[in-house]
Amino acid sequence: MILHVFSLNFLNGEKSKTIYIEQIKIMIDKNKNGIPDYQEKELLRFTTAGSVDDGKSTLIGRLLYDSKSIFEDQYEMIKKSSEKRGESEVNLALLTDGLKAEMEQGITIDVAYRYFSTPKRKFIIADCPGHIQYTRNMVTGASTSNVALILIDARKGISEQTRRHSFISSLLKIPHLLVCVNKMDLVDYSEEVFEKIKDEFSQFSSKLDVTDIHFIAISALKGDNVVKKSENMPWYDGTTLMYYLENVHIGSDHNFIDNRFPVQYVIRPNTDEFHDYRGYGGRVAGGIMKKGDEVMVLPSGFTSKIKKIDTYDGEIEVAHPPMAVTVLLEDEIDISRGDMIVRENNKPEVSQDLEVMVCWFNESKPLRERGKYTILHTTKEARCVVKEIRYKLDINTLHRDTEDLNVKMNDIARVVIRTTSPLFYDPYRKNRVTGSLLFVDEATNETMAAGMII
Amino acid sequence: MNYRLNHLKELEAESIFVIREVAAQFENPVLMFSGGKDSILMTYLASKAFYPARIPFPFLHIDTGHNFPEAIKFRDELMAKLGAKLIVGSVDEAIKTGMVVEEKGFNASRNGLQTAVLLDELEKGKFDAALGGARRDEEKARAKERFFSHRDEFGQWAPKNQRPELWNLFNGKKLMGEHFRVFPISNWTELDVWQYLAMEEVPLPMLYTAHTRDVVIRDSIILADSDYLNKKPGEEVKNMQIRFRTIGDMTCTGAVVSEADTLEKIIVEIETTRHTERGGRSDDKRSETSMEDRKKKGYF
């Protein structure tokens, strides 16, 4: 339904007007029962990676198209562009490849974020380019994802890229791995092919730190098992891709056990009404915080009680990840940005010496042993020196190289650092918020690397 | 106990975190306010982020001089209510002083002229961070934008050399003279914005709901009639029931025929619409990469 066309028809004849009004009326009636469904939706973030020909763009295009997230004018625009480029079919990759350089070279340079939603969930796709040199984009996209969608071409089986993407997903602790064996139509929808790839992948993934792996046989081009269950694969008894995305349990993806509240910003209104108000703004990074809880503040070690958990919408009793709230304590303690509110009997690690897996991002400057960097960790900033590079990891073979320690862009390495002041952290595998950090160049301020604390 | 947030509350939490991060990391931030729903949402989220304290930064409106009077009235009332400081950068002034040159012809637009005025105001105010209500779903060059978007001393965006952004760690470090554009509602879609505004019952200018207005239809885009619009011979003024999906410069913001006179009806309308909201923006139609080109030069 095109609104503009409607509006023009509307001027010429009465017919379109009626259709338009009817449509709105019907929709409103549907929505009249109880709470609007949009207030019950969950947010799921997933990442995809792939190269030009493995059908990734087709799959994303299909998910967007089938969920009605591609608009007519967007579709018309890429159709025009495809024709201009002499392509016979509408190239859905053009939806995501928006930058000039990308269109000229026909490659994806940067992570593109795409959005679609169904009545059950809103989805954010971090669409990452799959070229070997763009590991840093995959890491970026993976850092906030609940699900990693890994595409395998049924004809080719597991490729170097499959391994790389799977490894990065496990390194970044994406809780759910979804392996889609695509292009099943080109292997006669063969169960044998699917099972073989499944076995091979399971063997390889046993070396990875992933617990939840799911396999789906699909054809993104023909639509088999994407939104609708395929009639071409009666032997396949699993769910469709869309069903999986809508139903995979993500309620436990946050850490709800270990209370961590990094203080982000101190709120002091200094008005007559709120004269003595001193609130600590921040986002709950772990655990369930309740009014009345006994808490400890790091680094000072002072203890107090939670007097109040405040929000613009009023006081609340309980706060949990990833809520942004303001915490008030019973006692006046000197607390500032970078401090952390925790429970006395469940403290994070506190140390200046850390073992970190780093993914190096910078093109011009490699990692320097003995090099000094600024560290961004939760809301805290510190400096560090790289004391030792333990090994470099080959992400294709998982081989640990202790000889060649030259860590360049897209390399992954294990290092030992010492920071200027103690960090309050958890191992990354226990908490993605308190276990992650960034390395920043002290001269150029560029983000040099991402780190995951071991 | 179910420790879940719905998608709107999760987006809200993410945006509040980013807005607080700006207040914490920068010395002199400013919130770019256009009068549209996205900047109204931004203002609302900023109120939430610092409650019960006031929003700790001023607002900046780049005034093309071609405003909907309703939008200006709404802006002034909102600012008075918040007790906020509003800075107005005027394109009219810039034309008078010769800083920019007015485009000529029927499709003349002041959209491009905003960039120079914006950069000038940022420099004058020594602002080191400008918060904006741009969203990644609006336009494909914006789909690759960061929350914290680094700009060099000329205000330029380097799309190929953006800082990687991971987890909730935002690197706002910069050299003298450089600044950041920050987009806290990056992950919201148009529908999310409307659903949230409805859920929270946020007041909005009436322009967004269906009303009757004198309009001119040009290249199948419905434009509000005003003194600023250069009418072509034969272009007729019609009175129609319309509403606006975006509010910008009056001369390039298209309306849609609509009967949606409540937020709920607007949501239903958007759910069934098959056109993007910027589809009515003639400034985006100049070329396939017109947004990227403008952004590189420092456009918001």
Short mmCIF file of N, CA and C in Angstrom, two decimals, chain B residues 76-192:
data_model
loop_
_atom_site.label_atom_id
_atom_site.label_comp_id
_atom_site.label_asym_id
_atom_site.label_seq_id
_atom_site.Cartn_x
_atom_site.Cartn_y
_atom_site.Cartn_z
N ASP B 76 9.30 27.10 21.97
CA ASP B 76 9.44 28.13 22.99
C ASP B 76 8.75 27.75 24.29
N GLU B 77 7.58 27.11 24.16
CA GLU B 77 6.87 26.68 25.36
C GLU B 77 7.65 25.58 26.10
N LEU B 78 8.21 24.67 25.33
CA LEU B 78 8.96 23.56 25.93
C LEU B 78 10.20 24.09 26.66
N MET B 79 10.90 25.01 26.02
CA MET B 79 12.11 25.57 26.62
C MET B 79 11.78 26.31 27.91
N ALA B 80 10.67 27.04 27.88
CA ALA B 80 10.26 27.78 29.07
C ALA B 80 9.95 26.82 30.20
N LYS B 81 9.28 25.72 29.86
CA LYS B 81 8.90 24.73 30.86
C LYS B 81 10.14 24.10 31.50
N LEU B 82 11.15 23.83 30.66
CA LEU B 82 12.36 23.19 31.16
C LEU B 82 13.30 24.18 31.83
N GLY B 83 13.05 25.46 31.62
CA GLY B 83 13.98 26.47 32.09
C GLY B 83 15.32 26.36 31.39
N ALA B 84 15.28 25.95 30.13
CA ALA B 84 16.51 25.68 29.41
C ALA B 84 16.96 26.89 28.61
N LYS B 85 18.27 26.92 28.34
CA LYS B 85 18.81 27.99 27.51
C LYS B 85 18.75 27.54 26.05
N LEU B 86 18.16 28.40 25.22
CA LEU B 86 18.07 28.07 23.80
C LEU B 86 18.93 29.02 22.98
N ILE B 87 19.78 28.44 22.15
CA ILE B 87 20.59 29.25 21.23
C ILE B 87 20.00 29.06 19.84
N VAL B 88 19.76 30.16 19.14
CA VAL B 88 19.22 30.03 17.79
C VAL B 88 20.26 30.49 16.78
N GLY B 89 20.63 29.58 15.88
CA GLY B 89 21.54 29.92 14.79
C GLY B 89 20.68 30.22 13.57
N SER B 90 20.79 31.42 13.04
CA SER B 90 19.85 31.82 12.01
C SER B 90 20.45 31.78 10.61
N VAL B 91 19.78 31.06 9.72
CA VAL B 91 20.22 31.01 8.32
C VAL B 91 19.93 32.36 7.66
N ASP B 92 18.83 33.00 8.06
CA ASP B 92 18.52 34.35 7.54
C ASP B 92 19.70 35.29 7.76
N GLU B 93 20.19 35.29 9.00
CA GLU B 93 21.34 36.14 9.35
C GLU B 93 22.54 35.81 8.48
N ALA B 94 22.79 34.49 8.35
CA ALA B 94 23.96 34.04 7.60
C ALA B 94 23.89 34.49 6.14
N ILE B 95 22.66 34.53 5.60
CA ILE B 95 22.49 34.98 4.22
C ILE B 95 22.78 36.48 4.15
N LYS B 96 22.26 37.19 5.14
CA LYS B 96 22.47 38.65 5.17
C LYS B 96 23.95 39.00 5.27
N THR B 97 24.67 38.28 6.11
CA THR B 97 26.09 38.61 6.29
C THR B 97 26.96 38.03 5.18
N GLY B 98 26.34 37.23 4.30
CA GLY B 98 27.09 36.68 3.18
C GLY B 98 27.87 35.41 3.51
N MET B 99 27.64 34.85 4.67
CA MET B 99 28.34 33.61 5.03
C MET B 99 27.89 32.48 4.10
N VAL B 100 26.61 32.50 3.73
CA VAL B 100 26.09 31.51 2.78
C VAL B 100 25.29 32.24 1.71
N VAL B 101 25.08 31.54 0.59
CA VAL B 101 24.32 32.14 -0.50
C VAL B 101 23.04 31.36 -0.71
N GLU B 102 21.95 32.06 -0.75
CA GLU B 102 20.63 31.45 -0.93
C GLU B 102 20.55 30.74 -2.28
N GLU B 103 19.97 29.54 -2.29
CA GLU B 103 19.73 28.86 -3.56
C GLU B 103 18.59 29.54 -4.30
N LYS B 104 18.61 29.39 -5.64
CA LYS B 104 17.55 30.04 -6.42
C LYS B 104 16.70 28.98 -7.11
N GLY B 105 15.56 29.37 -7.59
CA GLY B 105 14.72 28.46 -8.36
C GLY B 105 13.58 27.92 -7.53
N PHE B 106 12.76 27.08 -8.21
CA PHE B 106 11.55 26.58 -7.56
C PHE B 106 11.86 25.61 -6.43
N ASN B 107 12.93 24.82 -6.61
CA ASN B 107 13.23 23.84 -5.58
C ASN B 107 14.28 24.36 -4.60
N ALA B 108 14.44 25.67 -4.56
CA ALA B 108 15.42 26.25 -3.65
C ALA B 108 15.15 25.76 -2.24
N SER B 109 16.22 25.35 -1.57
CA SER B 109 16.07 24.86 -0.21
C SER B 109 17.21 25.41 0.63
N ARG B 110 16.90 25.64 1.87
CA ARG B 110 17.93 26.15 2.76
C ARG B 110 18.58 25.02 3.56
N ASN B 111 18.21 23.79 3.19
CA ASN B 111 18.70 22.67 3.97
C ASN B 111 20.23 22.63 4.01
N GLY B 112 20.84 22.78 2.82
CA GLY B 112 22.29 22.71 2.73
C GLY B 112 22.97 23.85 3.47
N LEU B 113 22.28 24.97 3.57
CA LEU B 113 22.86 26.14 4.21
C LEU B 113 22.98 25.96 5.73
N GLN B 114 22.18 25.01 6.23
CA GLN B 114 22.20 24.78 7.69
C GLN B 114 23.59 24.37 8.17
N THR B 115 24.30 23.58 7.33
CA THR B 115 25.58 23.04 7.75
C THR B 115 26.55 24.13 8.19
N ALA B 116 26.68 25.17 7.34
CA ALA B 116 27.62 26.24 7.64
C ALA B 116 27.23 26.95 8.92
N VAL B 117 25.93 27.18 9.09
CA VAL B 117 25.45 27.88 10.29
C VAL B 117 25.67 27.02 11.53
N LEU B 118 25.41 25.72 11.38
CA LEU B 118 25.61 24.80 12.51
C LEU B 118 27.07 24.80 12.95
N LEU B 119 27.97 24.63 11.97
CA LEU B 119 29.39 24.59 12.31
C LEU B 119 29.84 25.90 12.95
N ASP B 120 29.30 27.00 12.44
CA ASP B 120 29.64 28.31 12.98
C ASP B 120 29.18 28.43 14.43
N GLU B 121 27.96 27.98 14.70
CA GLU B 121 27.44 28.05 16.07
C GLU B 121 28.23 27.14 17.02
N LEU B 122 28.60 25.96 16.53
CA LEU B 122 29.36 25.04 17.38
C LEU B 122 30.70 25.67 17.75
N GLU B 123 31.28 26.38 16.76
CA GLU B 123 32.58 27.00 16.99
C GLU B 123 32.43 28.18 17.96
N LYS B 124 31.40 29.00 17.70
CA LYS B 124 31.19 30.17 18.55
C LYS B 124 30.95 29.76 20.01
N GLY B 125 30.15 28.71 20.19
CA GLY B 125 29.81 28.28 21.55
C GLY B 125 30.87 27.40 22.17
N LYS B 126 31.92 27.10 21.41
CA LYS B 126 33.00 26.18 21.85
C LYS B 126 32.42 24.85 22.34
N PHE B 127 31.41 24.36 21.62
CA PHE B 127 30.79 23.09 22.01
C PHE B 127 31.67 21.93 21.58
N ASP B 128 31.89 21.00 22.50
CA ASP B 128 32.73 19.86 22.14
C ASP B 128 31.92 18.60 21.87
N ALA B 129 30.61 18.67 22.09
CA ALA B 129 29.74 17.54 21.73
C ALA B 129 28.37 18.09 21.37
N ALA B 130 27.84 17.64 20.25
CA ALA B 130 26.50 18.06 19.85
C ALA B 130 25.62 16.83 19.77
N LEU B 131 24.61 16.79 20.66
CA LEU B 131 23.69 15.65 20.68
C LEU B 131 22.63 15.84 19.61
N GLY B 132 22.36 14.78 18.86
CA GLY B 132 21.34 14.88 17.83
C GLY B 132 20.40 13.69 17.86
N GLY B 133 19.25 13.87 17.25
CA GLY B 133 18.24 12.82 17.27
C GLY B 133 18.20 11.99 16.00
N ALA B 134 19.35 11.84 15.33
CA ALA B 134 19.36 11.03 14.10
C ALA B 134 19.25 9.54 14.45
N ARG B 135 18.61 8.81 13.56
CA ARG B 135 18.45 7.37 13.78
C ARG B 135 19.04 6.60 12.60
N ARG B 136 19.50 5.38 12.89
CA ARG B 136 20.14 4.60 11.83
C ARG B 136 19.14 4.08 10.80
N ASP B 137 17.89 4.01 11.15
CA ASP B 137 16.93 3.46 10.19
C ASP B 137 16.46 4.51 9.18
N GLU B 138 16.89 5.76 9.38
CA GLU B 138 16.38 6.83 8.53
C GLU B 138 16.92 6.77 7.10
N GLU B 139 18.19 6.43 7.00
CA GLU B 139 18.87 6.63 5.73
C GLU B 139 20.09 5.74 5.75
N LYS B 140 20.51 5.21 4.57
CA LYS B 140 21.55 4.19 4.65
C LYS B 140 22.93 4.71 5.03
N ALA B 141 23.22 5.99 4.79
CA ALA B 141 24.50 6.51 5.27
C ALA B 141 24.49 6.60 6.79
N ARG B 142 23.29 6.75 7.35
CA ARG B 142 23.18 6.82 8.81
C ARG B 142 23.22 5.44 9.45
N ALA B 143 22.99 4.40 8.64
CA ALA B 143 23.00 3.04 9.19
C ALA B 143 24.39 2.67 9.69
N LYS B 144 25.40 3.41 9.22
CA LYS B 144 26.78 3.08 9.61
C LYS B 144 27.35 4.11 10.57
N GLU B 145 26.50 4.93 11.10
CA GLU B 145 26.93 5.98 12.01
C GLU B 145 27.14 5.39 13.41
N ARG B 146 28.07 5.97 14.15
CA ARG B 146 28.31 5.54 15.52
C ARG B 146 27.42 6.33 16.49
N PHE B 147 27.34 5.86 17.72
CA PHE B 147 26.70 6.66 18.78
C PHE B 147 27.56 7.91 19.02
N PHE B 148 28.86 7.68 19.19
CA PHE B 148 29.81 8.78 19.35
C PHE B 148 30.53 8.95 18.02
N SER B 149 30.18 10.00 17.30
CA SER B 149 30.73 10.15 15.96
C SER B 149 31.75 11.29 15.95
N HIS B 150 32.98 10.93 15.67
CA HIS B 150 34.08 11.88 15.76
C HIS B 150 34.10 12.83 14.56
N ARG B 151 34.31 14.11 14.80
CA ARG B 151 34.44 15.09 13.71
C ARG B 151 35.76 15.82 13.86
N ASP B 152 36.43 16.06 12.73
CA ASP B 152 37.71 16.75 12.79
C ASP B 152 37.50 18.26 12.97
N GLU B 153 38.56 19.01 12.90
CA GLU B 153 38.43 20.44 13.19
C GLU B 153 37.62 21.17 12.14
N PHE B 154 37.34 20.52 11.00
CA PHE B 154 36.47 21.14 10.01
C PHE B 154 35.03 20.62 10.11
N GLY B 155 34.79 19.82 11.13
CA GLY B 155 33.45 19.27 11.32
C GLY B 155 33.14 18.13 10.37
N GLN B 156 34.17 17.60 9.72
CA GLN B 156 33.92 16.56 8.70
C GLN B 156 33.78 15.17 9.31
N TRP B 157 32.98 14.36 8.66
CA TRP B 157 32.78 12.97 9.03
C TRP B 157 33.62 12.11 8.11
N ALA B 158 34.38 11.17 8.65
CA ALA B 158 35.17 10.26 7.83
C ALA B 158 34.58 8.86 7.94
N PRO B 159 33.65 8.54 7.04
CA PRO B 159 32.91 7.28 7.20
C PRO B 159 33.80 6.04 7.17
N LYS B 160 34.93 6.12 6.44
CA LYS B 160 35.77 4.92 6.33
C LYS B 160 36.69 4.76 7.52
N ASN B 161 36.83 5.83 8.29
CA ASN B 161 37.77 5.77 9.40
C ASN B 161 37.09 6.10 10.72
N GLN B 162 35.98 5.42 11.00
CA GLN B 162 35.28 5.66 12.25
C GLN B 162 35.87 4.80 13.35
N ARG B 163 35.72 5.28 14.57
CA ARG B 163 36.23 4.49 15.69
C ARG B 163 35.30 3.30 15.94
N PRO B 164 35.89 2.12 16.09
CA PRO B 164 35.05 0.97 16.40
C PRO B 164 34.33 1.22 17.73
N GLU B 165 33.09 0.78 17.82
CA GLU B 165 32.31 1.02 19.04
C GLU B 165 31.82 -0.31 19.57
N LEU B 166 32.29 -0.67 20.76
CA LEU B 166 31.94 -1.98 21.30
C LEU B 166 31.29 -1.86 22.67
N TRP B 167 30.48 -2.87 22.99
CA TRP B 167 29.81 -2.93 24.30
C TRP B 167 29.18 -1.57 24.61
N ASN B 168 29.34 -1.13 25.87
CA ASN B 168 28.83 0.19 26.22
C ASN B 168 29.98 1.14 26.47
N LEU B 169 31.07 0.93 25.77
CA LEU B 169 32.25 1.76 26.00
C LEU B 169 32.36 2.78 24.89
N PHE B 170 32.23 4.05 25.27
CA PHE B 170 32.24 5.11 24.27
C PHE B 170 33.48 5.98 24.44
N ASN B 171 34.28 6.01 23.38
CA ASN B 171 35.52 6.76 23.42
C ASN B 171 35.27 8.18 22.90
N GLY B 172 35.15 9.13 23.82
CA GLY B 172 34.89 10.52 23.44
C GLY B 172 36.14 11.38 23.51
N LYS B 173 37.30 10.76 23.43
CA LYS B 173 38.55 11.54 23.52
C LYS B 173 38.83 12.23 22.20
N LYS B 174 39.35 13.44 22.31
CA LYS B 174 39.57 14.20 21.08
C LYS B 174 40.69 15.21 21.27
N LEU B 175 41.14 15.73 20.15
CA LEU B 175 42.17 16.78 20.18
C LEU B 175 41.47 18.13 20.20
N MET B 176 42.23 19.16 20.53
CA MET B 176 41.68 20.51 20.55
C MET B 176 41.03 20.85 19.20
N GLY B 177 39.87 21.45 19.26
CA GLY B 177 39.22 21.89 18.03
C GLY B 177 38.33 20.84 17.39
N GLU B 178 38.53 19.59 17.77
CA GLU B 178 37.66 18.54 17.23
C GLU B 178 36.41 18.46 18.09
N HIS B 179 35.38 17.86 17.55
CA HIS B 179 34.21 17.66 18.38
C HIS B 179 33.52 16.35 18.04
N PHE B 180 32.49 16.04 18.79
CA PHE B 180 31.73 14.81 18.56
C PHE B 180 30.28 15.14 18.27
N ARG B 181 29.68 14.34 17.40
CA ARG B 181 28.23 14.32 17.28
C ARG B 181 27.79 13.05 18.00
N VAL B 182 26.80 13.17 18.82
CA VAL B 182 26.37 12.00 19.58
C VAL B 182 24.90 11.71 19.29
N PHE B 183 24.61 10.46 18.99
CA PHE B 183 23.26 10.08 18.57
C PHE B 183 22.66 9.02 19.50
N PRO B 184 22.10 9.46 20.61
CA PRO B 184 21.62 8.49 21.61
C PRO B 184 20.46 7.63 21.14
N ILE B 185 19.69 8.07 20.14
CA ILE B 185 18.56 7.23 19.72
C ILE B 185 18.86 6.50 18.41
N SER B 186 20.15 6.22 18.18
CA SER B 186 20.57 5.50 16.97
C SER B 186 19.75 4.24 16.69
N ASN B 187 19.47 3.49 17.74
CA ASN B 187 18.84 2.18 17.53
C ASN B 187 17.32 2.20 17.50
N TRP B 188 16.73 3.38 17.55
CA TRP B 188 15.26 3.46 17.49
C TRP B 188 14.82 3.51 16.03
N THR B 189 13.67 2.91 15.75
CA THR B 189 13.07 3.09 14.43
C THR B 189 11.94 4.10 14.56
N GLU B 190 11.42 4.52 13.42
CA GLU B 190 10.33 5.49 13.46
C GLU B 190 9.17 4.96 14.31
N LEU B 191 8.88 3.66 14.12
CA LEU B 191 7.78 3.05 14.86
C LEU B 191 8.06 3.03 16.36
N ASP B 192 9.31 2.71 16.73
CA ASP B 192 9.68 2.73 18.16
C ASP B 192 9.42 4.10 18.75
#
